[in-house]
Short mmCIF file of C-alpha atoms (C1' of nucleotides) in Angstrom, two decimals:
data_model
loop_
_atom_site.label_atom_id
_atom_site.label_comp_id
_atom_site.label_asym_id
_atom_site.label_seq_id
_atom_site.Cartn_x
_atom_site.Cartn_y
_atom_site.Cartn_z
CA MET M 1 -0.57 21.38 2.03
CA ILE M 2 1.10 18.13 1.10
CA ARG M 3 1.12 15.66 3.96
CA ILE M 4 4.61 14.21 4.39
CA GLY M 5 5.97 11.27 6.35
CA ILE M 6 9.63 10.79 7.23
CA VAL M 7 11.12 7.44 8.16
CA ASP M 8 14.74 7.47 9.26
CA ASP M 9 16.47 5.90 12.21
CA LYS M 10 18.63 8.97 12.83
CA LYS M 11 16.61 11.48 14.77
CA ASN M 12 18.86 14.27 13.60
CA ASN M 13 18.22 13.45 9.97
CA ARG M 14 14.50 13.58 10.56
CA ILE M 15 14.72 16.94 12.28
CA ILE M 16 16.89 18.52 9.60
CA LEU M 17 14.73 17.22 6.79
CA ALA M 18 11.49 18.15 8.51
CA ASP M 19 12.86 21.63 9.13
CA LYS M 20 13.84 22.06 5.52
CA LEU M 21 10.42 21.03 4.35
CA ARG M 22 8.52 23.03 6.93
CA ARG M 23 10.32 26.15 5.87
CA ASN M 24 8.35 25.75 2.68
CA ASN M 25 4.71 26.38 3.48
CA LEU M 26 3.57 23.64 1.13
CA PHE M 27 4.52 20.77 3.37
CA ASP M 28 2.89 19.39 6.46
CA VAL M 29 5.25 16.91 8.09
CA ARG M 30 2.92 14.90 10.25
CA LEU M 31 4.43 11.48 10.61
CA GLU M 32 7.90 10.59 11.79
CA ALA M 33 9.17 7.12 12.49
CA ALA M 34 12.54 5.58 13.31
CA ASN M 35 11.96 2.31 11.48
CA GLY M 36 9.52 0.43 9.31
CA GLU M 37 7.63 -1.21 12.12
CA GLN M 38 7.03 2.08 13.86
CA PHE M 39 5.96 3.59 10.56
CA LEU M 40 3.38 0.88 9.86
CA GLN M 41 2.16 1.13 13.43
CA LYS M 42 1.60 4.85 13.12
CA MET M 43 -0.05 4.49 9.72
CA MET M 44 -2.51 2.06 11.24
CA GLU M 45 -3.48 4.55 13.88
CA LEU M 46 -4.15 7.31 11.38
CA LYS M 47 -7.41 7.85 9.57
CA PHE M 48 -7.46 7.79 5.81
CA ASP M 49 -7.34 11.52 5.30
CA GLU M 50 -4.68 12.01 7.93
CA ARG M 51 -2.14 9.71 6.36
CA PRO M 52 0.85 11.22 4.58
CA GLU M 53 0.57 11.45 0.82
CA ILE M 54 4.30 11.14 0.32
CA VAL M 55 6.67 9.21 2.56
CA LEU M 56 10.41 9.81 2.48
CA MET M 57 12.09 6.57 3.40
CA ASP M 58 15.62 5.84 4.46
CA LEU M 59 16.77 2.35 3.54
CA GLU M 60 19.21 1.36 6.24
CA MET M 61 17.21 0.97 9.41
CA PRO M 62 17.15 -1.48 12.29
CA ILE M 63 14.23 -3.84 12.96
CA MET M 64 12.53 -3.39 9.59
CA ASP M 65 14.42 -1.91 6.68
CA GLY M 66 13.10 0.50 4.08
CA ILE M 67 12.57 -1.95 1.26
CA VAL M 68 10.41 -4.35 3.22
CA THR M 69 8.58 -1.36 4.61
CA ILE M 70 7.84 -0.03 1.14
CA ALA M 71 6.77 -3.45 -0.07
CA THR M 72 4.36 -3.84 2.82
CA GLY M 73 3.24 -0.24 2.92
CA SER M 74 2.54 0.00 -0.78
CA SER M 75 0.27 -3.00 -0.51
CA LEU M 76 -1.52 -1.79 2.58
CA TYR M 77 -1.80 1.83 1.48
CA PRO M 78 -1.65 2.01 -2.30
CA GLY M 79 -2.52 5.70 -2.33
CA VAL M 80 0.69 6.67 -0.59
CA ARG M 81 3.81 7.50 -2.61
CA TYR M 82 7.08 6.21 -1.29
CA VAL M 83 10.28 8.04 -2.14
CA VAL M 84 13.59 6.55 -1.15
CA LEU M 85 15.95 9.09 0.33
CA THR M 86 19.30 7.56 1.07
CA ILE M 87 23.04 7.84 0.65
CA PHE M 88 23.35 4.47 -1.06
CA ASP M 89 23.18 4.08 -4.80
CA ASP M 90 24.15 0.49 -5.49
CA ASP M 91 22.22 -1.35 -8.15
CA ASP M 92 20.63 -3.94 -5.91
CA ARG M 93 19.16 -1.42 -3.54
CA ILE M 94 17.78 0.72 -6.35
CA PHE M 95 16.32 -2.23 -8.14
CA ASN M 96 14.74 -3.76 -5.07
CA ALA M 97 13.31 -0.45 -3.93
CA ILE M 98 11.63 0.06 -7.28
CA LYS M 99 10.32 -3.46 -7.35
CA ALA M 100 9.00 -3.02 -3.85
CA GLY M 101 6.95 -0.08 -5.06
CA ALA M 102 9.01 3.06 -4.59
CA CYS M 103 8.01 5.77 -7.01
CA GLY M 104 11.20 7.77 -6.64
CA TYR M 105 14.77 7.45 -5.50
CA LEU M 106 16.70 10.47 -4.28
CA LEU M 107 20.20 10.70 -2.96
CA LYS M 108 20.68 12.56 0.29
CA GLU M 109 23.30 14.65 -1.46
CA GLU M 110 20.56 16.62 -3.17
CA SER M 111 19.98 19.97 -1.55
CA GLY M 112 16.89 20.72 0.46
CA GLU M 113 15.53 23.10 -2.14
CA ILE M 114 15.86 20.54 -4.89
CA ILE M 115 14.12 17.94 -2.79
CA ALA M 116 11.29 20.34 -2.07
CA ASP M 117 10.97 21.21 -5.76
CA ILE M 118 10.92 17.59 -6.73
CA LEU M 119 8.30 16.63 -4.17
CA VAL M 120 6.00 19.40 -5.31
CA ASN M 121 6.41 18.16 -8.84
CA LEU M 122 5.65 14.61 -7.79
CA TRP M 123 2.51 15.73 -6.04
CA LYS M 124 1.29 17.92 -8.88
CA ASN M 125 2.29 15.93 -11.94
CA GLY M 126 2.78 12.46 -10.62
CA ALA M 127 6.23 12.43 -12.15
CA GLY M 128 8.55 10.27 -10.10
CA PRO M 129 11.48 12.09 -8.58
CA ILE M 130 14.75 10.45 -9.48
CA SER M 131 18.25 11.73 -9.01
CA PRO M 132 20.05 11.95 -12.36
CA SER M 133 22.72 9.46 -11.43
CA ILE M 134 20.07 7.02 -10.29
CA ALA M 135 18.15 7.42 -13.52
CA TYR M 136 21.30 6.61 -15.40
CA LYS M 137 21.80 3.44 -13.40
CA ILE M 138 18.26 2.39 -14.15
CA LEU M 139 18.92 2.87 -17.84
CA GLN M 140 21.97 0.70 -17.58
CA MET M 141 19.98 -1.95 -15.79
CA ILE M 142 17.61 -2.09 -18.72
CA GLN M 143 20.44 -2.13 -21.25
CA ASN M 144 22.44 -4.75 -19.39
CA PRO M 145 20.00 -6.84 -17.41
CA PRO M 146 22.05 -7.91 -14.38
CA THR M 147 21.69 -11.67 -14.63
CA ALA M 148 17.98 -12.08 -15.11
CA LYS M 149 16.97 -9.56 -12.48
CA LEU M 150 14.76 -7.52 -14.74
CA PRO M 151 11.35 -9.12 -14.69
CA LEU M 152 10.52 -8.13 -18.22
CA ALA M 153 8.46 -11.23 -18.74
CA GLY M 154 6.94 -11.31 -15.28
CA GLN M 155 9.53 -13.38 -13.49
CA LYS M 156 9.72 -14.07 -9.83
CA SER M 157 10.99 -11.23 -7.70
CA GLU M 158 13.76 -11.48 -5.16
CA ASN M 159 13.04 -13.02 -1.82
CA LEU M 160 12.18 -9.67 -0.29
CA PHE M 161 10.50 -11.12 2.73
CA GLN M 162 12.94 -13.93 3.43
CA LEU M 163 10.34 -16.65 3.27
CA SER M 164 11.69 -20.16 3.59
CA GLU M 165 11.02 -22.69 0.84
CA ARG M 166 8.40 -24.39 2.93
CA GLU M 167 6.70 -21.11 3.64
CA LYS M 168 6.62 -20.16 -0.03
CA GLU M 169 5.17 -23.56 -0.81
CA ILE M 170 2.42 -23.03 1.71
CA LEU M 171 1.80 -19.48 0.55
CA ARG M 172 1.26 -20.80 -2.96
CA PHE M 173 -1.37 -23.21 -1.69
CA LEU M 174 -3.00 -20.44 0.31
CA CYS M 175 -3.21 -18.36 -2.85
CA GLN M 176 -5.02 -21.18 -4.59
CA GLY M 177 -7.71 -20.93 -1.97
CA LEU M 178 -6.92 -24.09 -0.05
CA GLU M 179 -7.77 -24.37 3.61
CA TYR M 180 -5.34 -25.50 6.30
CA LYS M 181 -6.77 -29.00 6.26
CA GLU M 182 -6.41 -29.34 2.53
CA ILE M 183 -2.86 -28.06 2.53
CA ALA M 184 -2.03 -30.42 5.38
CA LEU M 185 -3.35 -33.30 3.33
CA LYS M 186 -1.33 -32.32 0.27
CA LEU M 187 1.88 -32.00 2.25
CA SER M 188 1.22 -34.91 4.60
CA ILE M 189 1.64 -32.83 7.70
CA SER M 190 -0.83 -31.80 10.35
CA ALA M 191 -3.18 -28.86 9.98
CA ASN M 192 -1.68 -27.40 13.14
CA THR M 193 1.68 -27.24 11.48
CA VAL M 194 0.22 -25.57 8.44
CA LYS M 195 -1.33 -23.00 10.70
CA LYS M 196 1.98 -22.40 12.43
CA HIS M 197 3.64 -21.83 9.06
CA VAL M 198 0.90 -19.46 8.03
CA ILE M 199 1.34 -17.41 11.19
CA ASN M 200 5.08 -17.28 10.55
CA ILE M 201 4.40 -16.09 7.01
CA TYR M 202 2.13 -13.36 8.33
CA ASP M 203 4.89 -12.26 10.68
CA LYS M 204 7.36 -11.98 7.82
CA LEU M 205 4.92 -10.12 5.60
CA HIS M 206 3.87 -7.93 8.52
CA VAL M 207 0.20 -8.67 8.07
CA ASN M 208 -2.35 -10.49 10.16
CA ASN M 209 -4.84 -12.14 7.89
CA LYS M 210 -5.18 -14.12 4.72
CA GLY M 211 -6.51 -11.29 2.59
CA HIS M 212 -3.56 -9.05 3.24
CA ALA M 213 -1.10 -11.86 2.75
CA LEU M 214 -2.59 -12.88 -0.58
CA HIS M 215 -2.68 -9.30 -1.68
CA ILE M 216 1.03 -8.92 -1.07
CA ALA M 217 1.73 -12.29 -2.61
CA TYR M 218 -0.09 -11.37 -5.79
CA THR M 219 1.03 -7.78 -6.14
CA LYS M 220 4.65 -8.41 -5.20
CA ASN M 221 4.92 -11.48 -7.39
CA LEU M 222 5.79 -13.86 -4.60
CA LEU M 223 4.44 -16.87 -6.47
CA MET X 1 34.31 22.30 -25.93
CA ILE X 2 31.89 19.42 -26.20
CA ARG X 3 31.41 18.23 -29.75
CA ILE X 4 27.72 17.88 -30.54
CA GLY X 5 25.78 16.24 -33.35
CA ILE X 6 22.17 16.99 -34.21
CA VAL X 7 19.97 14.64 -36.20
CA ASP X 8 16.51 15.90 -37.08
CA ASP X 9 14.59 15.94 -40.32
CA LYS X 10 13.22 19.45 -39.72
CA LYS X 11 15.87 21.97 -40.72
CA ASN X 12 14.29 24.57 -38.52
CA ASN X 13 14.56 22.38 -35.45
CA ARG X 14 18.23 21.85 -36.10
CA ILE X 15 18.88 25.55 -36.47
CA ILE X 16 17.01 26.51 -33.32
CA LEU X 17 18.66 23.84 -31.23
CA ALA X 18 22.13 24.55 -32.62
CA ASP X 19 21.65 28.24 -31.88
CA LYS X 20 20.60 27.54 -28.33
CA LEU X 21 23.64 25.41 -27.74
CA ARG X 22 26.11 27.68 -29.50
CA ARG X 23 25.02 30.54 -27.31
CA ASN X 24 26.68 28.57 -24.55
CA ASN X 25 30.39 28.56 -25.26
CA LEU X 26 30.79 25.01 -24.12
CA PHE X 27 29.28 23.40 -27.19
CA ASP X 28 30.66 22.90 -30.64
CA VAL X 29 27.88 21.79 -32.97
CA ARG X 30 29.78 20.24 -35.83
CA LEU X 31 27.51 17.63 -37.32
CA GLU X 32 23.99 18.05 -38.60
CA ALA X 33 21.96 15.45 -40.42
CA ALA X 34 18.38 15.13 -41.62
CA ASN X 35 18.07 11.38 -41.11
CA GLY X 36 19.92 8.33 -39.90
CA GLU X 37 21.52 7.44 -43.19
CA GLN X 38 22.93 10.91 -43.65
CA PHE X 39 24.19 10.84 -40.07
CA LEU X 40 26.04 7.56 -40.50
CA GLN X 41 27.47 8.78 -43.81
CA LYS X 42 28.87 11.90 -42.20
CA MET X 43 30.22 9.99 -39.23
CA MET X 44 32.12 7.78 -41.64
CA GLU X 45 33.75 10.76 -43.23
CA LEU X 46 34.96 12.18 -39.94
CA LYS X 47 38.20 11.27 -38.21
CA PHE X 48 38.03 9.81 -34.72
CA ASP X 49 38.74 13.04 -32.87
CA GLU X 50 36.38 15.04 -35.01
CA ARG X 51 33.32 12.96 -34.27
CA PRO X 52 30.68 14.38 -31.94
CA GLU X 53 30.83 13.16 -28.37
CA ILE X 54 27.12 13.59 -27.88
CA VAL X 55 24.43 13.19 -30.54
CA LEU X 56 20.95 14.57 -30.08
CA MET X 57 18.60 12.37 -32.03
CA ASP X 58 15.05 12.92 -33.14
CA LEU X 59 13.05 9.71 -33.47
CA GLU X 60 10.59 10.35 -36.27
CA MET X 61 12.60 10.68 -39.44
CA PRO X 62 12.26 9.46 -43.01
CA ILE X 63 14.55 6.87 -44.60
CA MET X 64 16.14 5.71 -41.33
CA ASP X 65 14.52 6.47 -38.01
CA GLY X 66 16.19 7.38 -34.76
CA ILE X 67 16.00 4.03 -33.05
CA VAL X 68 17.61 2.11 -35.87
CA THR X 69 20.19 4.85 -36.16
CA ILE X 70 21.07 4.62 -32.49
CA ALA X 71 21.24 0.85 -32.63
CA THR X 72 23.62 1.00 -35.60
CA GLY X 73 25.59 4.00 -34.44
CA SER X 74 26.19 2.69 -30.93
CA SER X 75 27.67 -0.45 -32.41
CA LEU X 76 29.85 1.39 -34.88
CA TYR X 77 30.93 4.17 -32.52
CA PRO X 78 30.60 3.01 -28.91
CA GLY X 79 32.32 6.11 -27.60
CA VAL X 80 29.53 8.37 -28.78
CA ARG X 81 26.60 9.13 -26.47
CA TYR X 82 23.16 9.21 -28.01
CA VAL X 83 20.45 11.30 -26.43
CA VAL X 84 16.91 11.06 -27.73
CA LEU X 85 15.29 14.44 -28.10
CA THR X 86 11.70 14.11 -29.17
CA ILE X 87 8.12 15.07 -28.55
CA PHE X 88 6.96 11.48 -28.14
CA ASP X 89 6.83 9.77 -24.81
CA ASP X 90 5.02 6.51 -25.39
CA ASP X 91 6.30 3.43 -23.63
CA ASP X 92 7.36 1.52 -26.70
CA ARG X 93 9.52 4.29 -28.09
CA ILE X 94 11.21 4.89 -24.76
CA PHE X 95 11.90 1.27 -24.17
CA ASN X 96 13.18 0.61 -27.67
CA ALA X 97 15.39 3.67 -27.66
CA ILE X 98 17.01 2.59 -24.42
CA LYS X 99 17.45 -0.94 -25.63
CA ALA X 100 18.99 0.42 -28.82
CA GLY X 101 21.63 2.14 -26.71
CA ALA X 102 20.37 5.64 -25.98
CA CYS X 103 21.90 7.00 -22.81
CA GLY X 104 19.25 9.63 -22.30
CA TYR X 105 15.76 10.60 -23.31
CA LEU X 106 14.67 14.23 -23.28
CA LEU X 107 11.38 15.72 -24.27
CA LYS X 108 11.48 18.69 -26.60
CA GLU X 109 9.33 20.54 -24.11
CA GLU X 110 12.36 21.07 -21.91
CA SER X 111 13.79 24.56 -22.21
CA GLY X 112 17.07 25.24 -23.95
CA GLU X 113 18.83 26.11 -20.72
CA ILE X 114 17.79 22.87 -19.09
CA ILE X 115 18.96 20.89 -22.08
CA ALA X 116 22.30 22.65 -21.99
CA ASP X 117 22.68 22.02 -18.27
CA ILE X 118 21.84 18.42 -18.70
CA LEU X 119 24.27 17.86 -21.52
CA VAL X 120 27.10 19.44 -19.57
CA ASN X 121 26.26 17.16 -16.72
CA LEU X 122 26.23 14.15 -19.00
CA TRP X 123 29.63 15.07 -20.38
CA LYS X 124 31.19 15.75 -17.01
CA ASN X 125 29.63 13.09 -14.83
CA GLY X 126 28.39 10.51 -17.26
CA ALA X 127 24.96 10.79 -15.70
CA GLY X 128 22.28 10.08 -18.26
CA PRO X 129 19.91 12.92 -18.96
CA ILE X 130 16.32 11.89 -18.54
CA SER X 131 13.23 14.04 -18.35
CA PRO X 132 11.39 13.46 -15.09
CA SER X 133 8.24 12.18 -16.72
CA ILE X 134 10.31 9.75 -18.79
CA ALA X 135 12.12 8.50 -15.72
CA TYR X 136 8.77 7.85 -14.13
CA LYS X 137 7.61 5.83 -17.07
CA ILE X 138 10.74 3.75 -16.89
CA LEU X 139 10.05 3.04 -13.25
CA GLN X 140 6.58 1.91 -14.10
CA MET X 141 7.90 -0.35 -16.80
CA ILE X 142 10.03 -2.08 -14.23
CA GLN X 143 7.22 -2.27 -11.71
CA ASN X 144 4.61 -3.44 -14.20
CA PRO X 145 6.41 -5.41 -16.86
CA PRO X 146 4.65 -5.10 -20.21
CA THR X 147 2.75 -8.34 -20.15
CA ALA X 148 1.03 -9.74 -23.18
CA LYS X 149 -2.22 -7.88 -23.22
CA LEU X 150 -5.32 -9.76 -24.24
CA PRO X 151 -7.49 -7.43 -26.27
CA LEU X 152 -10.99 -8.30 -25.20
CA ALA X 153 -10.38 -10.66 -22.33
CA GLY X 154 -10.66 -7.84 -19.80
CA GLN X 155 -14.16 -6.79 -20.69
CA LYS X 156 -15.43 -10.28 -21.14
CA SER X 157 -14.29 -11.51 -17.79
CA GLU X 158 -16.03 -8.65 -16.04
CA ASN X 159 -19.35 -9.82 -17.36
CA LEU X 160 -18.53 -13.47 -17.03
CA PHE X 161 -19.61 -13.71 -13.42
CA GLN X 162 -22.38 -11.11 -13.56
CA LEU X 163 -21.20 -9.32 -10.47
CA SER X 164 -23.15 -6.19 -9.62
CA GLU X 165 -21.28 -2.91 -9.16
CA ARG X 166 -21.64 -3.19 -5.43
CA GLU X 167 -20.28 -6.70 -5.45
CA LYS X 168 -17.28 -5.70 -7.52
CA GLU X 169 -16.66 -2.87 -5.11
CA ILE X 170 -16.71 -5.24 -2.18
CA LEU X 171 -14.56 -7.77 -3.99
CA ARG X 172 -11.94 -5.09 -4.52
CA PHE X 173 -11.86 -4.34 -0.81
CA LEU X 174 -11.69 -8.03 -0.06
CA CYS X 175 -8.67 -8.31 -2.33
CA GLN X 176 -6.96 -5.59 -0.37
CA GLY X 177 -7.18 -7.77 2.67
CA LEU X 178 -9.90 -5.88 4.53
CA GLU X 179 -12.18 -7.64 6.96
CA TYR X 180 -15.96 -7.42 6.91
CA LYS X 181 -15.94 -4.85 9.67
CA GLU X 182 -13.45 -2.64 7.88
CA ILE X 183 -15.33 -2.81 4.61
CA ALA X 184 -18.54 -2.03 6.45
CA LEU X 185 -16.89 1.04 7.91
CA LYS X 186 -15.62 2.20 4.53
CA LEU X 187 -19.01 1.80 2.89
CA SER X 188 -21.03 2.95 5.88
CA ILE X 189 -23.11 -0.21 5.94
CA SER X 190 -23.32 -3.00 8.48
CA ALA X 191 -20.87 -5.87 8.63
CA ASN X 192 -23.79 -8.23 8.19
CA THR X 193 -24.57 -6.68 4.87
CA VAL X 194 -20.99 -6.99 3.79
CA LYS X 195 -21.11 -10.63 4.69
CA LYS X 196 -24.27 -11.11 2.70
CA HIS X 197 -22.64 -9.53 -0.33
CA VAL X 198 -19.58 -11.71 0.08
CA ILE X 199 -21.71 -14.83 0.18
CA ASN X 200 -23.50 -13.68 -2.97
CA ILE X 201 -20.14 -13.11 -4.63
CA TYR X 202 -19.02 -16.60 -3.69
CA ASP X 203 -22.20 -17.98 -5.22
CA LYS X 204 -21.54 -16.19 -8.48
CA LEU X 205 -17.91 -17.23 -8.59
CA HIS X 206 -18.86 -20.78 -7.56
CA VAL X 207 -16.44 -20.85 -4.67
CA ASN X 208 -16.86 -21.07 -0.95
CA ASN X 209 -14.04 -19.18 0.71
CA LYS X 210 -11.97 -16.07 0.51
CA GLY X 211 -8.84 -17.70 -0.83
CA HIS X 212 -10.60 -19.15 -3.85
CA ALA X 213 -12.44 -15.93 -4.50
CA LEU X 214 -9.27 -13.84 -4.41
CA HIS X 215 -7.55 -16.34 -6.64
CA ILE X 216 -10.22 -15.96 -9.28
CA ALA X 217 -10.32 -12.21 -8.84
CA TYR X 218 -6.59 -11.89 -9.38
CA THR X 219 -6.14 -14.42 -12.14
CA LYS X 220 -9.27 -13.48 -14.08
CA ASN X 221 -8.53 -9.81 -13.74
CA LEU X 222 -11.77 -8.92 -12.02
CA LEU X 223 -10.32 -5.82 -10.40
"C1'" DT O 1 29.58 -29.83 22.10
"C1'" DC O 2 26.46 -26.31 22.45
"C1'" DA O 3 23.52 -23.08 20.30
"C1'" DT O 4 20.46 -21.94 16.79
"C1'" DC O 5 16.99 -22.54 13.51
"C1'" DA O 6 13.44 -24.74 10.52
"C1'" DA O 7 9.94 -27.86 10.60
"C1'" DT O 8 6.94 -30.44 13.09
"C1'" DA O 9 2.91 -30.88 16.46
"C1'" DA O 10 -0.42 -29.74 19.97
"C1'" DT O 11 -3.61 -27.00 23.10
"C1'" DC O 12 -6.41 -23.07 24.57
"C1'" DC O 13 -9.08 -19.22 23.46
"C1'" DA O 14 -11.09 -15.37 20.97
"C1'" DT O 15 -12.40 -13.69 16.61
"C1'" DT O 16 -13.69 -14.12 11.84
"C1'" DT O 17 -15.92 -16.37 8.41
"C1'" DG O 18 -19.38 -19.26 5.82
"C1'" DG O 19 -24.08 -20.83 5.34
"C1'" DA O 20 -28.95 -20.69 5.94
"C1'" DT O 21 -32.82 -18.14 6.58
"C1'" DA O 22 -35.92 -14.15 7.00
"C1'" DG O 23 -36.85 -9.99 6.53
"C1'" DT O 24 -37.04 -4.41 4.87
"C1'" DT O 25 -35.95 -0.70 1.76
"C1'" DT O 26 -34.58 1.23 -2.61
"C1'" DT O 27 -34.09 1.15 -7.48
"C1'" DT O 28 -35.09 -0.49 -11.94
"C1'" DT O 29 -37.88 -2.63 -15.31
"C1'" DT O 30 -42.01 -3.99 -17.33
"C1'" DA W 1 -48.56 0.49 -10.56
"C1'" DA W 2 -46.78 -4.05 -10.10
"C1'" DA W 3 -42.94 -7.03 -10.37
"C1'" DA W 4 -38.21 -7.91 -10.13
"C1'" DA W 5 -33.66 -7.01 -8.87
"C1'" DA W 6 -30.30 -5.11 -5.95
"C1'" DA W 7 -29.03 -3.45 -1.61
"C1'" DC W 8 -29.57 -3.53 3.06
"C1'" DT W 9 -30.16 -5.61 8.05
"C1'" DA W 10 -30.37 -9.26 11.25
"C1'" DT W 11 -29.80 -13.78 13.95
"C1'" DC W 12 -28.23 -18.55 14.75
"C1'" DC W 13 -24.83 -21.89 14.38
"C1'" DA W 14 -20.82 -24.40 12.85
"C1'" DA W 15 -16.39 -24.16 10.94
"C1'" DA W 16 -12.15 -21.87 9.99
"C1'" DT W 17 -8.79 -18.70 11.29
"C1'" DG W 18 -5.40 -16.01 14.28
"C1'" DG W 19 -2.56 -15.68 18.22
"C1'" DA W 20 0.06 -17.23 22.09
"C1'" DT W 21 2.50 -20.80 24.12
"C1'" DT W 22 5.01 -25.08 24.70
"C1'" DA W 23 7.67 -28.89 23.05
"C1'" DT W 24 10.27 -32.40 20.01
"C1'" DT W 25 13.21 -33.44 16.20
"C1'" DG W 26 16.86 -32.93 12.87
"C1'" DA W 27 20.14 -30.16 10.44
"C1'" DT W 28 23.68 -26.47 10.47
"C1'" DG W 29 27.26 -24.01 12.24
"C1'" DA W 30 30.36 -21.84 15.66
#
DNA sequence: TCATCAATAATCCATTTGGATAGTTTTTTT
DNA sequence: AAAAAAACTATCCAAATGGATTATTGATGA
């Protein structure tokens, strides 16, 4: 049985999709969430071997959207595969989802059987499921890099987490191993303020300690 | 009828593929070539509306290989679609073929029916045909840009700090943002022991806090 | 003008971490 | 078998971190 998670703000979508998958005896839909925050919350409560192996993620959601959720989730739980399942196919969304760590991108148009097939294939072979039209767009992105968005030389990624300039500055210092006091000294502000910024950064990254934050910073190229 | 070209140095391959496609009444295989030079020569001799709309291109060929041929051909005849059809799936070939202007990349493993389906789809919808495992590799290329790899630096740096296996293990957890307690749980040892290991790691790395340690771990590739 | 937001600063409190020190057990090497 | 190294456990204490809350300032925008 492949453990599946479904994240979609429309309850009906979740039910239909879960039904489709459950009809196939290979899938065990055991996590449903209406937005990213709820998803991360539920992941936290699960033990390692109870967590879904594949998570189907809608992109347009209130509170915490799919891309930020994938970015955070793929750092926190690297063993989990995230597959975007959405009706949108614009370049920015595709690109950001991939950068965030999605290993597949399916359009909701695809039929239930195809989705099931593709997920089984992902689980067995590790091949990323990608709708043909999406794959074509990705090719085009490589052929015509949309204004320096392709990080082919390890460039900075988009501001996924909406950090302010000051926050990025402080995150960079944090990543160098500086303590609050030292950062305060460098920036000529008080250590209390540094701490406040750090807490705000944690909020935006949806983490609650330095280790996690640095992990995301390093793996998501936030520096 | 979709006009098809086949470029492959093995005559047998051409015959088998042409047969497969001709069985389907949608295809009109009207150009065969054994290498890039021959292909370009024949293209030159054809009138505009006689040229193939889709060209299936092998990569490994004598005289003029597939990538150079695609690069040249896509400049000379932008209206023609080039689909790579090969047994090779290494990153460099894929990337170069796409950069050269290929609009699809199929592995020869795919069955004749699938190839036919995919070509029809390409012709009708413009969606690029890509084998799933290729698509996955492309994703990974975007996620992990091919950075300049240092040949021996990896191995050297692992020995540089003389970390024991256990210490490396704990450092990896630390880099994932886990706290002492959580690491202790994962390793079934006490948090005190974890702390002791961490202190020993700091000693070896000549640092005195988590930030510094993670910085070295990430930048010196200790993971 | 009023509302909002980013940056600044501070306080209180609980938890985590870093450092020193002192052991025991297990494994490896000599 | 003895010695050495690695792994494990523990306690004390000081420092750093995290979380919540409150408040001021300046810039931006409706």
